[in-house]
PDB file of C-alpha atoms in Angstrom:
ATOM      1  CA  MET A   1      46.370  52.861 128.148  1.00  0.00           C
ATOM      2  CA  PHE A   2      42.855  54.251 128.306  1.00  0.00           C
ATOM      3  CA  ALA A   3      42.536  57.756 126.855  1.00  0.00           C
ATOM      4  CA  GLN A   4      39.318  59.346 125.654  1.00  0.00           C
ATOM      5  CA  GLN A   5      38.368  62.827 124.581  1.00  0.00           C
ATOM      6  CA  ILE A   6      34.800  63.694 125.495  1.00  0.00           C
ATOM      7  CA  ASP A   7      32.803  65.204 122.648  1.00  0.00           C
ATOM      8  CA  GLU A   8      29.652  65.906 124.671  1.00  0.00           C
ATOM      9  CA  VAL A   9      31.222  68.157 127.323  1.00  0.00           C
ATOM     10  CA  LYS A  10      27.914  69.440 128.708  1.00  0.00           C
ATOM     11  CA  ILE A  11      26.508  65.934 129.212  1.00  0.00           C
ATOM     12  CA  PHE A  12      29.765  64.730 130.752  1.00  0.00           C
ATOM     13  CA  MET A  13      29.890  67.680 133.150  1.00  0.00           C
ATOM     14  CA  GLN A  14      26.321  66.945 134.216  1.00  0.00           C
ATOM     15  CA  ARG A  15      27.273  63.316 134.943  1.00  0.00           C
ATOM     16  CA  LEU A  16      30.416  64.393 136.794  1.00  0.00           C
ATOM     17  CA  LEU A  17      28.927  67.180 138.911  1.00  0.00           C
ATOM     18  CA  THR A  18      25.231  66.406 139.444  1.00  0.00           C
ATOM     19  CA  ASP A  19      24.703  62.650 138.962  1.00  0.00           C
ATOM     20  CA  SER A  20      25.950  59.786 141.084  1.00  0.00           C
ATOM     21  CA  ALA A  21      27.713  58.228 138.074  1.00  0.00           C
ATOM     22  CA  PHE A  22      31.208  58.693 139.567  1.00  0.00           C
ATOM     23  CA  ASP A  23      30.272  57.922 143.176  1.00  0.00           C
ATOM     24  CA  SER A  24      32.057  54.543 143.051  1.00  0.00           C
ATOM     25  CA  PHE A  25      35.292  56.536 143.015  1.00  0.00           C
ATOM     26  CA  LEU A  26      37.355  58.234 145.682  1.00  0.00           C
ATOM     27  CA  PHE A  27      38.617  61.789 145.301  1.00  0.00           C
ATOM     28  CA  VAL A  28      42.443  61.758 145.304  1.00  0.00           C
ATOM     29  CA  GLU A  29      43.307  65.312 144.264  1.00  0.00           C
ATOM     30  CA  GLY A  30      42.409  68.138 141.957  1.00  0.00           C
ATOM     31  CA  SER A  31      42.786  71.733 140.944  1.00  0.00           C
ATOM     32  CA  LEU A  32      40.410  74.344 139.588  1.00  0.00           C
ATOM     33  CA  GLN A  33      41.343  77.574 137.820  1.00  0.00           C
ATOM     34  CA  MET A  34      38.752  80.327 137.819  1.00  0.00           C
ATOM     35  CA  GLY A  35      39.129  83.909 139.071  1.00  0.00           C
ATOM     36  CA  PHE A  36      41.745  82.396 141.343  1.00  0.00           C
ATOM     37  CA  SER A  37      43.031  78.855 141.709  1.00  0.00           C
ATOM     38  CA  TYR A  38      41.957  76.090 144.060  1.00  0.00           C
ATOM     39  CA  GLU A  39      44.084  73.055 144.960  1.00  0.00           C
ATOM     40  CA  PHE A  40      42.371  70.038 146.501  1.00  0.00           C
ATOM     41  CA  ASP A  41      43.820  67.199 148.538  1.00  0.00           C
ATOM     42  CA  GLY A  42      41.390  64.320 148.856  1.00  0.00           C
ATOM     43  CA  HIS A  43      42.953  62.728 151.927  1.00  0.00           C
ATOM     44  CA  LEU A  44      40.337  62.036 154.552  1.00  0.00           C
ATOM     45  CA  ASN A  45      40.759  64.215 157.669  1.00  0.00           C
ATOM     46  CA  ARG A  46      39.131  61.875 160.186  1.00  0.00           C
ATOM     47  CA  ASP A  47      39.335  64.453 163.010  1.00  0.00           C
ATOM     48  CA  PHE A  48      36.834  66.653 161.140  1.00  0.00           C
ATOM     49  CA  PHE A  49      34.016  64.088 161.220  1.00  0.00           C
ATOM     50  CA  THR A  50      31.750  62.970 164.049  1.00  0.00           C
ATOM     51  CA  GLU A  51      31.715  59.293 165.049  1.00  0.00           C
ATOM     52  CA  GLU A  52      28.371  58.859 163.252  1.00  0.00           C
ATOM     53  CA  GLU A  53      29.741  60.372 160.041  1.00  0.00           C
ATOM     54  CA  LEU A  54      32.884  58.236 160.232  1.00  0.00           C
ATOM     55  CA  ALA A  55      30.789  55.104 160.655  1.00  0.00           C
ATOM     56  CA  LYS A  56      29.207  55.792 157.245  1.00  0.00           C
ATOM     57  CA  LEU A  57      32.601  56.074 155.512  1.00  0.00           C
ATOM     58  CA  PRO A  58      34.559  53.055 154.285  1.00  0.00           C
ATOM     59  CA  GLN A  59      37.077  52.399 157.069  1.00  0.00           C
ATOM     60  CA  GLU A  60      39.874  51.124 154.825  1.00  0.00           C
ATOM     61  CA  GLU A  61      39.898  54.204 152.565  1.00  0.00           C
ATOM     62  CA  ILE A  62      42.287  57.129 152.967  1.00  0.00           C
ATOM     63  CA  TYR A  63      40.456  59.386 150.495  1.00  0.00           C
ATOM     64  CA  LEU A  64      37.004  60.932 150.654  1.00  0.00           C
ATOM     65  CA  PRO A  65      34.295  59.347 148.514  1.00  0.00           C
ATOM     66  CA  TYR A  66      33.730  61.444 145.406  1.00  0.00           C
ATOM     67  CA  GLY A  67      30.020  61.650 146.251  1.00  0.00           C
ATOM     68  CA  GLN A  68      30.898  63.815 149.259  1.00  0.00           C
ATOM     69  CA  VAL A  69      33.192  66.089 147.253  1.00  0.00           C
ATOM     70  CA  ARG A  70      30.865  66.435 144.251  1.00  0.00           C
ATOM     71  CA  PRO A  71      28.472  69.039 145.801  1.00  0.00           C
ATOM     72  CA  VAL A  72      31.411  71.238 146.797  1.00  0.00           C
ATOM     73  CA  LEU A  73      32.889  71.102 143.300  1.00  0.00           C
ATOM     74  CA  PHE A  74      29.491  71.783 141.779  1.00  0.00           C
ATOM     75  CA  ALA A  75      29.011  74.838 143.994  1.00  0.00           C
ATOM     76  CA  LEU A  76      32.401  76.203 142.942  1.00  0.00           C
ATOM     77  CA  ILE A  77      31.987  75.530 139.219  1.00  0.00           C
ATOM     78  CA  ARG A  78      28.360  76.437 138.600  1.00  0.00           C
ATOM     79  CA  GLY A  79      27.646  79.936 137.457  1.00  0.00           C
ATOM     80  CA  LYS A  80      27.652  82.054 134.348  1.00  0.00           C
ATOM     81  CA  LYS A  81      31.326  81.544 133.560  1.00  0.00           C
ATOM     82  CA  THR A  82      32.940  78.198 132.954  1.00  0.00           C
ATOM     83  CA  PRO A  83      36.282  77.483 134.628  1.00  0.00           C
ATOM     84  CA  LEU A  84      39.466  78.240 132.739  1.00  0.00           C
ATOM     85  CA  SER A  85      40.513  74.660 133.462  1.00  0.00           C
ATOM     86  CA  PHE A  86      40.418  71.907 136.024  1.00  0.00           C
ATOM     87  CA  ARG A  87      41.944  68.523 136.681  1.00  0.00           C
ATOM     88  CA  LEU A  88      40.652  65.763 138.934  1.00  0.00           C
ATOM     89  CA  THR A  89      42.220  62.467 139.904  1.00  0.00           C
ATOM     90  CA  LEU A  90      39.781  59.798 141.043  1.00  0.00           C
ATOM     91  CA  GLN A  91      40.488  56.282 142.282  1.00  0.00           C
ATOM     92  CA  LEU A  92      38.141  53.329 142.176  1.00  0.00           C
ATOM     93  CA  GLU A  93      37.078  52.323 145.707  1.00  0.00           C
ATOM     94  CA  ASN A  94      39.376  49.622 147.086  1.00  0.00           C
ATOM     95  CA  ALA A  95      36.682  46.965 147.538  1.00  0.00           C
ATOM     96  CA  GLN A  96      35.544  47.355 143.944  1.00  0.00           C
ATOM     97  CA  ALA A  97      39.159  47.394 142.672  1.00  0.00           C
ATOM     98  CA  LYS A  98      39.940  44.175 144.566  1.00  0.00           C
ATOM     99  CA  SER A  99      36.860  42.539 143.101  1.00  0.00           C
ATOM    100  CA  LEU A 100      37.785  43.665 139.594  1.00  0.00           C
ATOM    101  CA  LEU A 101      41.341  42.306 139.898  1.00  0.00           C
ATOM    102  CA  ALA A 102      40.505  39.211 141.986  1.00  0.00           C
ATOM    103  CA  SER A 103      41.858  36.727 139.447  1.00  0.00           C
ATOM    104  CA  VAL A 104      45.012  38.693 138.556  1.00  0.00           C
ATOM    105  CA  PRO A 105      48.313  37.440 140.026  1.00  0.00           C
ATOM    106  CA  ALA A 106      49.791  40.974 140.051  1.00  0.00           C
ATOM    107  CA  ALA A 107      46.789  42.389 141.966  1.00  0.00           C
ATOM    108  CA  PRO A 108      48.580  42.631 145.345  1.00  0.00           C
ATOM    109  CA  SER A 109      51.078  45.096 143.842  1.00  0.00           C
ATOM    110  CA  VAL A 110      48.249  47.424 142.679  1.00  0.00           C
ATOM    111  CA  LYS A 111      47.690  50.339 145.054  1.00  0.00           C
ATOM    112  CA  GLY A 112      44.984  52.060 143.048  1.00  0.00           C
ATOM    113  CA  LEU A 113      43.059  52.213 139.779  1.00  0.00           C
ATOM    114  CA  LEU A 114      43.045  55.852 138.704  1.00  0.00           C
ATOM    115  CA  LEU A 115      40.964  58.040 136.418  1.00  0.00           C
ATOM    116  CA  ASN A 116      42.400  61.434 135.480  1.00  0.00           C
ATOM    117  CA  ILE A 117      39.982  64.068 134.191  1.00  0.00           C
ATOM    118  CA  ARG A 118      41.353  67.197 132.485  1.00  0.00           C
ATOM    119  CA  TYR A 119      39.305  70.140 131.234  1.00  0.00           C
ATOM    120  CA  ASP A 120      41.164  72.869 129.324  1.00  0.00           C
ATOM    121  CA  GLY A 121      38.292  75.307 128.927  1.00  0.00           C
ATOM    122  CA  GLN A 122      36.995  73.634 125.781  1.00  0.00           C
ATOM    123  CA  LYS A 123      37.454  69.883 125.868  1.00  0.00           C
ATOM    124  CA  VAL A 124      37.618  67.103 128.421  1.00  0.00           C
ATOM    125  CA  LEU A 125      40.276  64.396 128.275  1.00  0.00           C
ATOM    126  CA  LEU A 126      40.122  61.233 130.371  1.00  0.00           C
ATOM    127  CA  THR A 127      43.091  58.965 131.009  1.00  0.00           C
ATOM    128  CA  GLY A 128      43.338  55.823 133.074  1.00  0.00           C
ATOM    129  CA  GLY A 129      46.262  54.609 135.106  1.00  0.00           C
ATOM    130  CA  VAL A 130      47.333  51.976 137.572  1.00  0.00           C
ATOM    131  CA  ASN A 131      49.266  52.916 140.697  1.00  0.00           C
ATOM    132  CA  TYR A 132      51.680  50.093 141.535  1.00  0.00           C
ATOM    133  CA  GLY A 133      53.314  49.681 144.924  1.00  0.00           C
ATOM    134  CA  SER A 134      56.102  47.617 143.390  1.00  0.00           C
ATOM    135  CA  PHE A 135      57.403  46.903 139.903  1.00  0.00           C
ATOM    136  CA  SER A 136      55.498  44.343 137.866  1.00  0.00           C
ATOM    137  CA  LEU A 137      55.982  43.066 134.335  1.00  0.00           C
ATOM    138  CA  ASP A 138      52.378  41.878 134.335  1.00  0.00           C
ATOM    139  CA  LYS A 139      50.255  44.431 132.480  1.00  0.00           C
ATOM    140  CA  THR A 140      47.006  42.531 133.053  1.00  0.00           C
ATOM    141  CA  PRO A 141      45.754  45.020 135.686  1.00  0.00           C
ATOM    142  CA  GLU A 142      46.139  47.843 133.158  1.00  0.00           C
ATOM    143  CA  GLN A 143      44.299  45.905 130.453  1.00  0.00           C
ATOM    144  CA  ILE A 144      41.431  45.025 132.789  1.00  0.00           C
ATOM    145  CA  TRP A 145      41.231  48.625 134.060  1.00  0.00           C
ATOM    146  CA  ASP A 146      41.239  50.061 130.525  1.00  0.00           C
ATOM    147  CA  GLN A 147      38.398  47.756 129.498  1.00  0.00           C
ATOM    148  CA  TRP A 148      36.431  48.577 132.653  1.00  0.00           C
ATOM    149  CA  LEU A 149      36.817  52.317 131.973  1.00  0.00           C
ATOM    150  CA  GLU A 150      35.649  51.916 128.365  1.00  0.00           C
ATOM    151  CA  ASN A 151      32.557  50.024 129.539  1.00  0.00           C
ATOM    152  CA  PHE A 152      31.929  52.538 132.319  1.00  0.00           C
ATOM    153  CA  MET A 153      32.100  55.513 129.952  1.00  0.00           C
ATOM    154  CA  GLN A 154      29.754  53.816 127.484  1.00  0.00           C
ATOM    155  CA  SER A 155      27.275  53.189 130.274  1.00  0.00           C
ATOM    156  CA  ILE A 156      27.147  56.806 131.494  1.00  0.00           C
ATOM    157  CA  MET A 157      27.282  58.673 128.195  1.00  0.00           C
TER     158      MET A 157
END
């Protein structure tokens, strides 16, 4: 299982909130604790968007692309005081996940490749996970996802 504590919190937060480094992910859910708490549900509300805006979104996805959520999170978090804590759950876009797991027999049972981000006011902890739609003894998707996350983190930090 992929788990990594981030030592360079400021650099990581810059990548997370101002760069496009995480834009290959979808925003599943999150919470933010500041003066009061925010709870976020990343499900795409298609009725909110115009036809032109919907045409730009991946049609097979049920969550908003993180790139669209990032400016909102940045606006909430930026300021003189850092948040007390936050947690975000991101999922690799389906097309990229399918490509990554193309040669894996258990791939059809995988519903999502997840990245959990937790900030406790001082440190950031990342954990990876695989969301299965059905039970599988094959742990290959987890191994591939863990390796991909390690490579991804090395490339952005």
